[in-house]
mmCIF file of C-alpha atoms in Angstrom:
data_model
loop_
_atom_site.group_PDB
_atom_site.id
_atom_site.type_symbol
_atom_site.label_atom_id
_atom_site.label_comp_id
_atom_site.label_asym_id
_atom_site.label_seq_id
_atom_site.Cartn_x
_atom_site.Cartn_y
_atom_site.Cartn_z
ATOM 1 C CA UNK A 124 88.771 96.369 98.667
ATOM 2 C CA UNK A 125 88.184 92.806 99.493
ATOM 3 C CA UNK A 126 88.829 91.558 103.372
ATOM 4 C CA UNK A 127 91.229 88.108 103.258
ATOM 5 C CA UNK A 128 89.256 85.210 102.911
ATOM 6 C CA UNK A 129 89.904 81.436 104.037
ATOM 7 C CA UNK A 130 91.749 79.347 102.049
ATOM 8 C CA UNK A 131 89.877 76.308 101.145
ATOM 9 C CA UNK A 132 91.475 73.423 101.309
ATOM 10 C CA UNK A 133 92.950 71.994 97.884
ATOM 11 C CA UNK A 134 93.241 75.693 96.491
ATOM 12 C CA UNK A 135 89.581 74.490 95.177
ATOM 13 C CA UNK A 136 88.481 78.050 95.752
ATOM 14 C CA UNK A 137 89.975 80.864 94.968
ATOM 15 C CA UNK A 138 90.924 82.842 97.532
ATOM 16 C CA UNK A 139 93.424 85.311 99.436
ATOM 17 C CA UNK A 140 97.153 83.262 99.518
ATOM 18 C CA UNK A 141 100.469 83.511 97.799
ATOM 19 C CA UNK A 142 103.615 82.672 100.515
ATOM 20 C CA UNK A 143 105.574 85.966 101.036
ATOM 21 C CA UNK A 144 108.178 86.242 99.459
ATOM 22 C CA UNK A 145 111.341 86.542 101.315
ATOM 23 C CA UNK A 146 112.375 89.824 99.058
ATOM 24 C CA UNK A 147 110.879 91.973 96.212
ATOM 25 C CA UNK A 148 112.406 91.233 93.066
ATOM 26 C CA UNK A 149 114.494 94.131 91.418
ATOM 27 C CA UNK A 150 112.252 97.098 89.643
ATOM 28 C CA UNK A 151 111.844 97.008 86.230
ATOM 29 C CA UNK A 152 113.203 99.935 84.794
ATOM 30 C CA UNK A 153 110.728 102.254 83.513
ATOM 31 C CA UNK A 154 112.658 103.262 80.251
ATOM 32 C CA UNK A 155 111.578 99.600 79.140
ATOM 33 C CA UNK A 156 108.102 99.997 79.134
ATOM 34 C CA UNK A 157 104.861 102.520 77.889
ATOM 35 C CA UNK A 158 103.487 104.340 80.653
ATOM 36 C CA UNK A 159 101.291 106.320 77.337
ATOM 37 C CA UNK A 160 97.513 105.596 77.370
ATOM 38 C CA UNK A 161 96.707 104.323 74.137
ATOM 39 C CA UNK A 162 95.518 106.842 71.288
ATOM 40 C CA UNK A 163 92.199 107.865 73.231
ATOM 41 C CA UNK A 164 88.894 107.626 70.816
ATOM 42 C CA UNK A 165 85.794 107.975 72.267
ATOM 43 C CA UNK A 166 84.213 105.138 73.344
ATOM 44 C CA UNK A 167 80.254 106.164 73.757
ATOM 45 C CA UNK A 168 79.061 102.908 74.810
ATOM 46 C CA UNK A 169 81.719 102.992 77.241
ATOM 47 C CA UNK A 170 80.724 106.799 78.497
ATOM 48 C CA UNK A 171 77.292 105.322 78.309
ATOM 49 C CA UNK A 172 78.366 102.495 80.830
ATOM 50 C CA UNK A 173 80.155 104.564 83.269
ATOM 51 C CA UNK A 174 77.381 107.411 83.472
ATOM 52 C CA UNK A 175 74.496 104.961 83.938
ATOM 53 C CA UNK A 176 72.184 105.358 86.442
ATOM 54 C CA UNK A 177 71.678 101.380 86.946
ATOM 55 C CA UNK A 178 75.504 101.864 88.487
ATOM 56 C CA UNK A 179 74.883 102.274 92.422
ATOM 57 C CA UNK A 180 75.470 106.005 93.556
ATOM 58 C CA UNK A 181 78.461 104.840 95.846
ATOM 59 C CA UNK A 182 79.720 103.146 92.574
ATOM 60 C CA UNK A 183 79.907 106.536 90.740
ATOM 61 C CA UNK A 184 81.302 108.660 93.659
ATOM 62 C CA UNK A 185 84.194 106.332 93.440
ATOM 63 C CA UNK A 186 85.078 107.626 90.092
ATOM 64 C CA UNK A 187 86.802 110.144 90.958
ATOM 65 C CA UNK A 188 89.136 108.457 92.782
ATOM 66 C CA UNK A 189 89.666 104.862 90.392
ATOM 67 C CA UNK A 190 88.990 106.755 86.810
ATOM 68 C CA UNK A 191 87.486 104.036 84.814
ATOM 69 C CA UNK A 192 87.242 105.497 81.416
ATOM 70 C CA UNK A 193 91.028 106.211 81.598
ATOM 71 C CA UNK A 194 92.187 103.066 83.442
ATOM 72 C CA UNK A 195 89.780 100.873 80.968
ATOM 73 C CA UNK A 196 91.186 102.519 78.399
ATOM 74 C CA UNK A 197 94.656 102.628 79.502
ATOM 75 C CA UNK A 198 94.326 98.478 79.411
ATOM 76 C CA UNK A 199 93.396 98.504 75.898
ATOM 77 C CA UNK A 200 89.529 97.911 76.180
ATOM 78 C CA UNK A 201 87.713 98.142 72.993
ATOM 79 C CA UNK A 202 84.463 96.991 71.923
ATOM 80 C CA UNK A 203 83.769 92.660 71.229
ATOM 81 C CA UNK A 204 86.174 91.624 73.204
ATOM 82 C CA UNK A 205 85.972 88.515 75.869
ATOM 83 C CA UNK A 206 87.113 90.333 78.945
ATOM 84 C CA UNK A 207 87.648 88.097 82.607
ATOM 85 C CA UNK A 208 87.736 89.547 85.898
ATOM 86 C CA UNK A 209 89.265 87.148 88.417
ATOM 87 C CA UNK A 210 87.877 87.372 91.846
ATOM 88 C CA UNK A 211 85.427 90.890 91.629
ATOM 89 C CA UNK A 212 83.449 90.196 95.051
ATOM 90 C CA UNK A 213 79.713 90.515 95.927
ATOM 91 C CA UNK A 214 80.490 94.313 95.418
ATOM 92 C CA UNK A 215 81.386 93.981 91.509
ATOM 93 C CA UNK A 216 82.569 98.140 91.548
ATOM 94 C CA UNK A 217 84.035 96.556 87.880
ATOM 95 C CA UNK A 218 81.712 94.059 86.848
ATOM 96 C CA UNK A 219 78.610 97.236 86.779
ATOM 97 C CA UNK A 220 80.791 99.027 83.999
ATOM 98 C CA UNK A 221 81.976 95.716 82.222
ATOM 99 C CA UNK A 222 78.647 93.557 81.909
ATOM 100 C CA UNK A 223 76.662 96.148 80.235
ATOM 101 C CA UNK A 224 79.494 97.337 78.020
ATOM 102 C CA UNK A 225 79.610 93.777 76.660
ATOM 103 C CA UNK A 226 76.395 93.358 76.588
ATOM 104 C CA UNK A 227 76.169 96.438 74.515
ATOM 105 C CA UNK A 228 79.611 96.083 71.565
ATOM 106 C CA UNK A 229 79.188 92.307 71.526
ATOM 107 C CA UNK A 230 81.427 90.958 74.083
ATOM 108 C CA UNK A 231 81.787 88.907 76.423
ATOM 109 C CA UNK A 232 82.048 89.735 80.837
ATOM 110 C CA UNK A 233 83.243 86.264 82.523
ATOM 111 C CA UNK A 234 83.443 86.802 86.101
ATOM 112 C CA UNK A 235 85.906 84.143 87.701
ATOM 113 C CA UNK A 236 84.700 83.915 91.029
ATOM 114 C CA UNK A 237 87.322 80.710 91.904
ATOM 115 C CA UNK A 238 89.909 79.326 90.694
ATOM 116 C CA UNK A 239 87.659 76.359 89.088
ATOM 117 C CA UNK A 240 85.956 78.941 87.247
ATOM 118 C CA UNK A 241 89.275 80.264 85.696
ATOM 119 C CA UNK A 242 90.893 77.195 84.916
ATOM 120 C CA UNK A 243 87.656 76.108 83.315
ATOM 121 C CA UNK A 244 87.689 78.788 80.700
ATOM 122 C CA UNK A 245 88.311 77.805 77.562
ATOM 123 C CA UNK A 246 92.329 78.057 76.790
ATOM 124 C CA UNK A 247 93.008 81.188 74.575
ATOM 125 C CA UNK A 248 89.536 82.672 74.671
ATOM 126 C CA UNK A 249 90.153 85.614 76.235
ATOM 127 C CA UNK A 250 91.246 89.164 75.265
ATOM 128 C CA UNK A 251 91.186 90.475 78.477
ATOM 129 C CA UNK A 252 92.271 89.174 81.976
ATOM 130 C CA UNK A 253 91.512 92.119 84.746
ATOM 131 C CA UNK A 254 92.768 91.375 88.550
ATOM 132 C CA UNK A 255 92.285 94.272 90.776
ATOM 133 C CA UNK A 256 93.500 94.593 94.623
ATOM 134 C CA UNK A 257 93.809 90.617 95.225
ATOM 135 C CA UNK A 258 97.705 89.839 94.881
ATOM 136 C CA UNK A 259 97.654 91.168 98.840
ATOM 137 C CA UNK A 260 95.562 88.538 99.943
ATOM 138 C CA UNK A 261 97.246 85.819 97.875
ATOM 139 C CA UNK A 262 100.613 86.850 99.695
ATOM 140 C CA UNK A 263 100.047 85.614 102.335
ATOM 141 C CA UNK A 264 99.855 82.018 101.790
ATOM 142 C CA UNK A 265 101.989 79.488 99.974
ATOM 143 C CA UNK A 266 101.477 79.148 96.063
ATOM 144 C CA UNK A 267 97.992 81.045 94.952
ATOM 145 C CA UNK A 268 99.436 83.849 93.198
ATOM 146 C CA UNK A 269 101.240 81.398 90.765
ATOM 147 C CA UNK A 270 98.276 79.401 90.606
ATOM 148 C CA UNK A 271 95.777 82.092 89.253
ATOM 149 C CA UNK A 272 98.523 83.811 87.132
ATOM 150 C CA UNK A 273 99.120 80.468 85.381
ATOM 151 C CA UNK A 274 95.092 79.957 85.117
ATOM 152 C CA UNK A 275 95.398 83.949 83.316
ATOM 153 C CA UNK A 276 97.633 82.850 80.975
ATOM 154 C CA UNK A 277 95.999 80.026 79.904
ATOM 155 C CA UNK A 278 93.304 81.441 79.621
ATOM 156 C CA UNK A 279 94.059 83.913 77.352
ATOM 157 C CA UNK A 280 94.779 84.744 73.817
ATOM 158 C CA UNK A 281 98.391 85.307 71.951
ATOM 159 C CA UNK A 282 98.770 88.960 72.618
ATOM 160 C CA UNK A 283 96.518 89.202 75.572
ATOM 161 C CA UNK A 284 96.139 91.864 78.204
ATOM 162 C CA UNK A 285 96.399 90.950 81.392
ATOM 163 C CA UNK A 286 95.728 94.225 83.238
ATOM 164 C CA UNK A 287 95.996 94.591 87.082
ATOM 165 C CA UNK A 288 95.152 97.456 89.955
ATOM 166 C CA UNK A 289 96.455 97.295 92.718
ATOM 167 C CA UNK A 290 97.278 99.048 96.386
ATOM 168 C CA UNK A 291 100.691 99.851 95.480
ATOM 169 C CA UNK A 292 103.412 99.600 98.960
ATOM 170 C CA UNK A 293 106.937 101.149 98.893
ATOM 171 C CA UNK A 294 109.015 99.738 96.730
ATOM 172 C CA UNK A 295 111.913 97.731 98.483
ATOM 173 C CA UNK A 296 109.799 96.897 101.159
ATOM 174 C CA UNK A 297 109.221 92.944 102.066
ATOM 175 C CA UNK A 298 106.020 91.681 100.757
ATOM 176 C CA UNK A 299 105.651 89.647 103.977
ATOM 177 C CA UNK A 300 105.716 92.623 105.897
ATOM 178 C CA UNK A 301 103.843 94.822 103.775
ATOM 179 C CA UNK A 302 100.400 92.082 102.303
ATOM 180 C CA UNK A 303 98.601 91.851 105.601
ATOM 181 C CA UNK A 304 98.313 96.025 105.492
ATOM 182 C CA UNK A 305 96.798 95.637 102.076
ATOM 183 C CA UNK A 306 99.655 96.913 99.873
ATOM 184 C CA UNK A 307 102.597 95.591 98.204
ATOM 185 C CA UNK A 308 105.280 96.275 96.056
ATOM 186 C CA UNK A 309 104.718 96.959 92.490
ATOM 187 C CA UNK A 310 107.929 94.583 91.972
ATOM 188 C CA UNK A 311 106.234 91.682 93.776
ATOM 189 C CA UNK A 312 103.476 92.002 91.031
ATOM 190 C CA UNK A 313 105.538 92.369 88.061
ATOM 191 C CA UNK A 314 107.623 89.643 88.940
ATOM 192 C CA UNK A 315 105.213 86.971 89.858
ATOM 193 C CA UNK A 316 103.473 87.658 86.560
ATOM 194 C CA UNK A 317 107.013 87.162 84.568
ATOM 195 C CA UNK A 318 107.020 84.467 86.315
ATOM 196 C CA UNK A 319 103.778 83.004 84.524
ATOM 197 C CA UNK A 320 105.280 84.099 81.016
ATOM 198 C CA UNK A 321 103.456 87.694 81.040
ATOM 199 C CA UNK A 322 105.851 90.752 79.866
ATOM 200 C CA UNK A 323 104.976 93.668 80.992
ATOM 201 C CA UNK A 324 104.007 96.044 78.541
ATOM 202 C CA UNK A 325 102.807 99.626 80.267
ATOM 203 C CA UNK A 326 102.461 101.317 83.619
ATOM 204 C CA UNK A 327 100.452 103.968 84.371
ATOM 205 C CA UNK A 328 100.540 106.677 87.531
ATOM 206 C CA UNK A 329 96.604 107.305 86.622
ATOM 207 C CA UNK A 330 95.487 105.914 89.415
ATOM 208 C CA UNK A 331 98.515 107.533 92.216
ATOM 209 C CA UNK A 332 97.685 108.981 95.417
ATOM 210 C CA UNK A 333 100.677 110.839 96.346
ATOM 211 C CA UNK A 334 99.175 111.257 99.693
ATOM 212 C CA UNK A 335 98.559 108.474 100.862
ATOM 213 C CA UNK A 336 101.987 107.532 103.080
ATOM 214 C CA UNK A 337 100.613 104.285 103.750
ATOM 215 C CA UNK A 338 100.648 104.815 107.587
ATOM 216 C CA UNK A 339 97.201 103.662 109.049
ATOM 217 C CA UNK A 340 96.464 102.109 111.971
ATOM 218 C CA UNK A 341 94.276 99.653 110.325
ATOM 219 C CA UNK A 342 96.124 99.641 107.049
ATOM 220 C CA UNK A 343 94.311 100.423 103.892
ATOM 221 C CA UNK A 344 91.275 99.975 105.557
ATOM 222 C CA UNK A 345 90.994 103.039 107.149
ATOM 223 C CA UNK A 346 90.866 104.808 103.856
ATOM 224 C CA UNK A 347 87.686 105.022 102.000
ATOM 225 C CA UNK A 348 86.157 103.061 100.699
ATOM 226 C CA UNK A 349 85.944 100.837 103.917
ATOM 227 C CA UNK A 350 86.576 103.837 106.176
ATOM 228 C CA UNK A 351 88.014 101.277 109.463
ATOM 229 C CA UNK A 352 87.488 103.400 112.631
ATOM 230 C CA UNK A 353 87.792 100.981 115.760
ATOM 231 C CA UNK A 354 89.602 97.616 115.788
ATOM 232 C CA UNK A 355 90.501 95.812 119.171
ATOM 233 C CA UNK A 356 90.995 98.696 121.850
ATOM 234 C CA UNK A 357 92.288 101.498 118.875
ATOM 235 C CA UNK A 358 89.388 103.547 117.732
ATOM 236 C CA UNK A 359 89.945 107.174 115.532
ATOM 237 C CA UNK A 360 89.285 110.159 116.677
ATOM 238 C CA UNK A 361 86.902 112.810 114.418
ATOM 239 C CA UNK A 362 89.875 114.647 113.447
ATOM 240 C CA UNK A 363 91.495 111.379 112.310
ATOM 241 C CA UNK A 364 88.912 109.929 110.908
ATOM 242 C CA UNK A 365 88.486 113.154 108.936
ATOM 243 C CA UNK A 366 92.245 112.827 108.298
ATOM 244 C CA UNK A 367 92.010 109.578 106.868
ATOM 245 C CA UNK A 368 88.835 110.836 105.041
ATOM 246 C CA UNK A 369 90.647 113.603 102.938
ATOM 247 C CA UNK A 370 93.723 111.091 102.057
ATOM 248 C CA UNK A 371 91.068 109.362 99.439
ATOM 249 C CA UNK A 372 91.094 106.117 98.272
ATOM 250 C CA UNK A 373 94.668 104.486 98.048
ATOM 251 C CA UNK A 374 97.978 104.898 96.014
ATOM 252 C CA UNK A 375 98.209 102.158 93.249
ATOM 253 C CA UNK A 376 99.586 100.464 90.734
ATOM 254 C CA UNK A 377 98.003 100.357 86.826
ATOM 255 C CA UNK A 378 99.469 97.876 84.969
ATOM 256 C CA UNK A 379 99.166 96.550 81.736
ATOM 257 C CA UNK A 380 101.156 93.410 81.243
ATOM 258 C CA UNK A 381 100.738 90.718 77.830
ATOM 259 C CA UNK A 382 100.668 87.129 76.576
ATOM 260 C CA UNK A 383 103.228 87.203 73.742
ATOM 261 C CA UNK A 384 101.470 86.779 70.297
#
């Protein structure tokens, strides 16, 4: 989870933003997409990657709660290919698995760390473009979201993945309401990305958290990883902070959208 940061001026970094929307678009309905994980074949160097000691301990703890082998391979990750991660922080819980994978099937990791970076790639060089739990902080201010989406398109190949995690909110629920408590509507996602040309091509309930209700004082925050306890004059108690504790990390969305070919 990344806290919001600044917008600089002339969107020459890039950073938390998108305007909220006035209202979630409509729900795609589910009967028109996969929500199947693609025929599973093991993937040693992958394994290999994920089990590695190199990978910080707090990395690997998280696993149980953000399934990488599954999720990876739910987005259609396979060896060689040019994958892009837009935005993966000083933390890089992504870029640990993904840089020595490459490294190791003859790929390619590209992290994007601004939007000059991602519009500098080279059009229709990548196989791969991975955004995870970002499109909150770009809701909040006028125009990012299309920005980087547009830069993700470009960016990558005819048939493209563009593949996206994300703290998931209620469905029907105003964006504007719902971004500054780290979540928003899976609709909000889908939609912006149609909006860039993507079509969405599978959704996956692999990484769900049926119990997280979304109700925290200091929004997703107070879930692990981050674990908020005290902000302004509110601080949890034990028992809520154990509370908070046993919810795990948050509900979200896994989705798998595509450049046409």
């Amino acid at each position: 989870m990344r806290p919001c940061l600044m917008l600089a001026a002339g969107l020459m970094l890039l950073t938390p933003a998108l305007a909220a929307e006035a209202q979630t678009a409509p729900r795609a309905a589910r009967s028109a997409v996969s929500t199947a994980v693609p025929e599973y074949q093991a993937d040693q160097a992958l394994a290999a990657a994920i089990a590695s000691p190199s990978r910080p301990a707090a990395d690997r703890a998280r696993d149980a709660f953000r399934h990488p082998e599954e999720t990876l391979t739910f987005w259609g990750l396979t060896p060689g290919l040019t994958v892009v991660e837009v935005q993966p922080g000083s933390a890089g819980w992504w870029t640990a698995i993904l840089q020595p994978y490459a490294q190791a099937t003859g790929g390619r990791y590209v992290p994007a760390n601004d939007l000059a970076a991602l519009q500098a790639i080279e059009p229709g060089s990548a196989d791969m473009v991975l955004i995870a739990r970002a499109f909150h902080n770009w809701a909040r201010q006028p125009g990012v979201t299309d920005t980087v989406l547009a830069a993700a398109f470009r960016a990558l190949k005819p048939g493209g993945v563009l593949a996206v995690e994300q703290h998931r909110a209620v469905e029907g629920l105003n964006v504007a309401d719902t971004a500054p408590t780290g979540y928003v509507p899976e609709s909000h996602v889908i939609h912006a990305a149609q909006g860039a040309g993507f079509v969405l091509d599978g959704r996956s309930d692999i990484n769900a958290n049926a119990a997280d209700d979304r109700d925290h004082p200091f929004g997703v925050w107070t879930l692990p990883p981050v674990r908020r306890s005290s902000q302004g004059e509110r601080t949890l108690t034990p028992a809520e902070r154990a509370a908070f504790d046993a919810i795990g990390e948050s509900d979200r969305m896994t989705l798998r959208l595509r450049k046409p070919a």
